[in-house]
């Protein structure tokens, strides 16, 4: 579970301001954090299929946001991929 402090730290790092929670860059960073937390949960709870479905939905949402960023600003996409240490 992500705390308020952790979320605020991510927003401050990737957003344009401390209240910039809506930009795609911030949303991708938040989703990446949640995906990594849920991946750790599923390593010890292999049969938790409800959480697995949520994980798949988050991965799809992140993919859509990344495609949007890629379409509008390829340099921002490349820097975000490098910062978050995602494949590609």
PDB file of C-alpha atoms in Angstrom:
ATOM      1  CA  UNK A   1       0.000   0.000   0.000  1.00  0.00           C
ATOM      2  CA  UNK A   2       1.384   3.361  -1.016  1.00  0.00           C
ATOM      3  CA  UNK A   3       1.426   5.983   1.743  1.00  0.00           C
ATOM      4  CA  UNK A   4       0.553   9.646   1.293  1.00  0.00           C
ATOM      5  CA  UNK A   5       4.190  10.582   1.773  1.00  0.00           C
ATOM      6  CA  UNK A   6       5.387   8.140  -0.891  1.00  0.00           C
ATOM      7  CA  UNK A   7       2.768   9.398  -3.335  1.00  0.00           C
ATOM      8  CA  UNK A   8       3.651  13.037  -2.627  1.00  0.00           C
ATOM      9  CA  UNK A   9       7.332  12.246  -3.182  1.00  0.00           C
ATOM     10  CA  UNK A  10       6.608  10.639  -6.567  1.00  0.00           C
ATOM     11  CA  UNK A  11       4.380  13.560  -7.592  1.00  0.00           C
ATOM     12  CA  UNK A  12       7.070  16.043  -6.592  1.00  0.00           C
ATOM     13  CA  UNK A  13       9.735  14.145  -8.519  1.00  0.00           C
ATOM     14  CA  UNK A  14       7.846  13.554 -11.781  1.00  0.00           C
ATOM     15  CA  UNK A  15       5.284  16.368 -11.792  1.00  0.00           C
ATOM     16  CA  UNK A  16       5.586  19.992 -12.806  1.00  0.00           C
ATOM     17  CA  UNK A  17       4.430  21.065  -9.347  1.00  0.00           C
ATOM     18  CA  UNK A  18       3.578  19.434  -6.017  1.00  0.00           C
ATOM     19  CA  UNK A  19      -0.134  19.298  -6.961  1.00  0.00           C
ATOM     20  CA  UNK A  20       0.395  17.951 -10.495  1.00  0.00           C
ATOM     21  CA  UNK A  21      -1.176  14.524 -10.050  1.00  0.00           C
ATOM     22  CA  UNK A  22      -2.966  14.417 -13.397  1.00  0.00           C
ATOM     23  CA  UNK A  23      -0.145  14.599 -15.894  1.00  0.00           C
ATOM     24  CA  UNK A  24       0.533  11.342 -17.745  1.00  0.00           C
ATOM     25  CA  UNK A  25       4.150  11.318 -16.554  1.00  0.00           C
ATOM     26  CA  UNK A  26       3.068  11.302 -12.897  1.00  0.00           C
ATOM     27  CA  UNK A  27       0.344   8.738 -13.529  1.00  0.00           C
ATOM     28  CA  UNK A  28       2.846   6.372 -15.174  1.00  0.00           C
ATOM     29  CA  UNK A  29       5.237   6.756 -12.230  1.00  0.00           C
ATOM     30  CA  UNK A  30       2.460   6.052  -9.710  1.00  0.00           C
ATOM     31  CA  UNK A  31       1.231   3.046 -11.669  1.00  0.00           C
ATOM     32  CA  UNK A  32       4.771   1.694 -11.903  1.00  0.00           C
ATOM     33  CA  UNK A  33       5.119   1.878  -8.121  1.00  0.00           C
ATOM     34  CA  UNK A  34       1.780   0.141  -7.573  1.00  0.00           C
ATOM     35  CA  UNK A  35       2.614  -2.519 -10.163  1.00  0.00           C
ATOM     36  CA  UNK A  36       5.912  -3.332  -8.468  1.00  0.00           C
ATOM     37  CA  UNK A  37       4.199  -3.574  -5.056  1.00  0.00           C
ATOM     38  CA  UNK A  38       1.494  -5.858  -6.436  1.00  0.00           C
ATOM     39  CA  UNK A  39       4.085  -7.995  -8.217  1.00  0.00           C
ATOM     40  CA  UNK A  40       5.824  -8.611  -4.879  1.00  0.00           C
ATOM     41  CA  UNK A  41       2.466  -9.552  -3.318  1.00  0.00           C
ATOM     42  CA  UNK A  42       1.748 -12.033  -6.099  1.00  0.00           C
ATOM     43  CA  UNK A  43       5.127 -13.728  -5.684  1.00  0.00           C
ATOM     44  CA  UNK A  44       4.010 -14.992  -2.281  1.00  0.00           C
ATOM     45  CA  UNK A  45       0.296 -15.361  -3.140  1.00  0.00           C
ATOM     46  CA  UNK A  46       0.243 -17.157  -6.475  1.00  0.00           C
ATOM     47  CA  UNK A  47      -3.452 -18.034  -6.336  1.00  0.00           C
ATOM     48  CA  UNK A  48      -4.700 -14.472  -5.739  1.00  0.00           C
ATOM     49  CA  UNK A  49      -6.395 -14.142  -9.112  1.00  0.00           C
ATOM     50  CA  UNK A  50      -8.454 -11.066  -8.184  1.00  0.00           C
ATOM     51  CA  UNK A  51      -5.300  -9.077  -7.496  1.00  0.00           C
ATOM     52  CA  UNK A  52      -3.707 -10.516 -10.634  1.00  0.00           C
ATOM     53  CA  UNK A  53      -6.591  -9.142 -12.701  1.00  0.00           C
ATOM     54  CA  UNK A  54      -6.084  -5.727 -11.111  1.00  0.00           C
ATOM     55  CA  UNK A  55      -2.394  -5.950 -11.961  1.00  0.00           C
ATOM     56  CA  UNK A  56      -3.195  -6.674 -15.596  1.00  0.00           C
ATOM     57  CA  UNK A  57      -5.581  -3.708 -15.721  1.00  0.00           C
ATOM     58  CA  UNK A  58      -2.896  -1.408 -14.274  1.00  0.00           C
ATOM     59  CA  UNK A  59      -0.336  -2.673 -16.783  1.00  0.00           C
ATOM     60  CA  UNK A  60      -2.762  -1.953 -19.622  1.00  0.00           C
ATOM     61  CA  UNK A  61      -3.489   1.521 -18.310  1.00  0.00           C
ATOM     62  CA  UNK A  62       0.228   2.267 -17.989  1.00  0.00           C
ATOM     63  CA  UNK A  63       0.790   0.992 -21.535  1.00  0.00           C
ATOM     64  CA  UNK A  64      -1.938   3.344 -22.835  1.00  0.00           C
ATOM     65  CA  UNK A  65      -0.445   6.325 -21.030  1.00  0.00           C
ATOM     66  CA  UNK A  66       3.021   5.477 -22.326  1.00  0.00           C
ATOM     67  CA  UNK A  67       1.648   5.257 -25.877  1.00  0.00           C
ATOM     68  CA  UNK A  68       0.059   8.695 -25.417  1.00  0.00           C
ATOM     69  CA  UNK A  69       3.340  10.186 -24.188  1.00  0.00           C
ATOM     70  CA  UNK A  70       5.228   8.493 -27.021  1.00  0.00           C
ATOM     71  CA  UNK A  71       2.812   9.896 -29.601  1.00  0.00           C
ATOM     72  CA  UNK A  72       3.067  13.468 -28.287  1.00  0.00           C
ATOM     73  CA  UNK A  73       6.687  13.789 -27.123  1.00  0.00           C
ATOM     74  CA  UNK A  74       9.163  11.037 -27.969  1.00  0.00           C
ATOM     75  CA  UNK A  75      12.000  12.583 -25.948  1.00  0.00           C
ATOM     76  CA  UNK A  76       9.878  12.724 -22.792  1.00  0.00           C
ATOM     77  CA  UNK A  77       8.903   9.086 -23.411  1.00  0.00           C
ATOM     78  CA  UNK A  78      12.540   8.007 -23.687  1.00  0.00           C
ATOM     79  CA  UNK A  79      13.575   9.898 -20.566  1.00  0.00           C
ATOM     80  CA  UNK A  80      10.633   8.489 -18.563  1.00  0.00           C
ATOM     81  CA  UNK A  81      11.413   4.927 -19.651  1.00  0.00           C
ATOM     82  CA  UNK A  82      15.016   5.419 -18.573  1.00  0.00           C
ATOM     83  CA  UNK A  83      14.109   7.032 -15.228  1.00  0.00           C
ATOM     84  CA  UNK A  84      11.589   4.330 -14.291  1.00  0.00           C
ATOM     85  CA  UNK A  85      13.870   1.578 -15.561  1.00  0.00           C
ATOM     86  CA  UNK A  86      11.204   0.048 -17.798  1.00  0.00           C
ATOM     87  CA  UNK A  87      11.957  -2.140 -20.773  1.00  0.00           C
ATOM     88  CA  UNK A  88      12.236  -0.671 -24.263  1.00  0.00           C
TER      89      UNK A  88
END
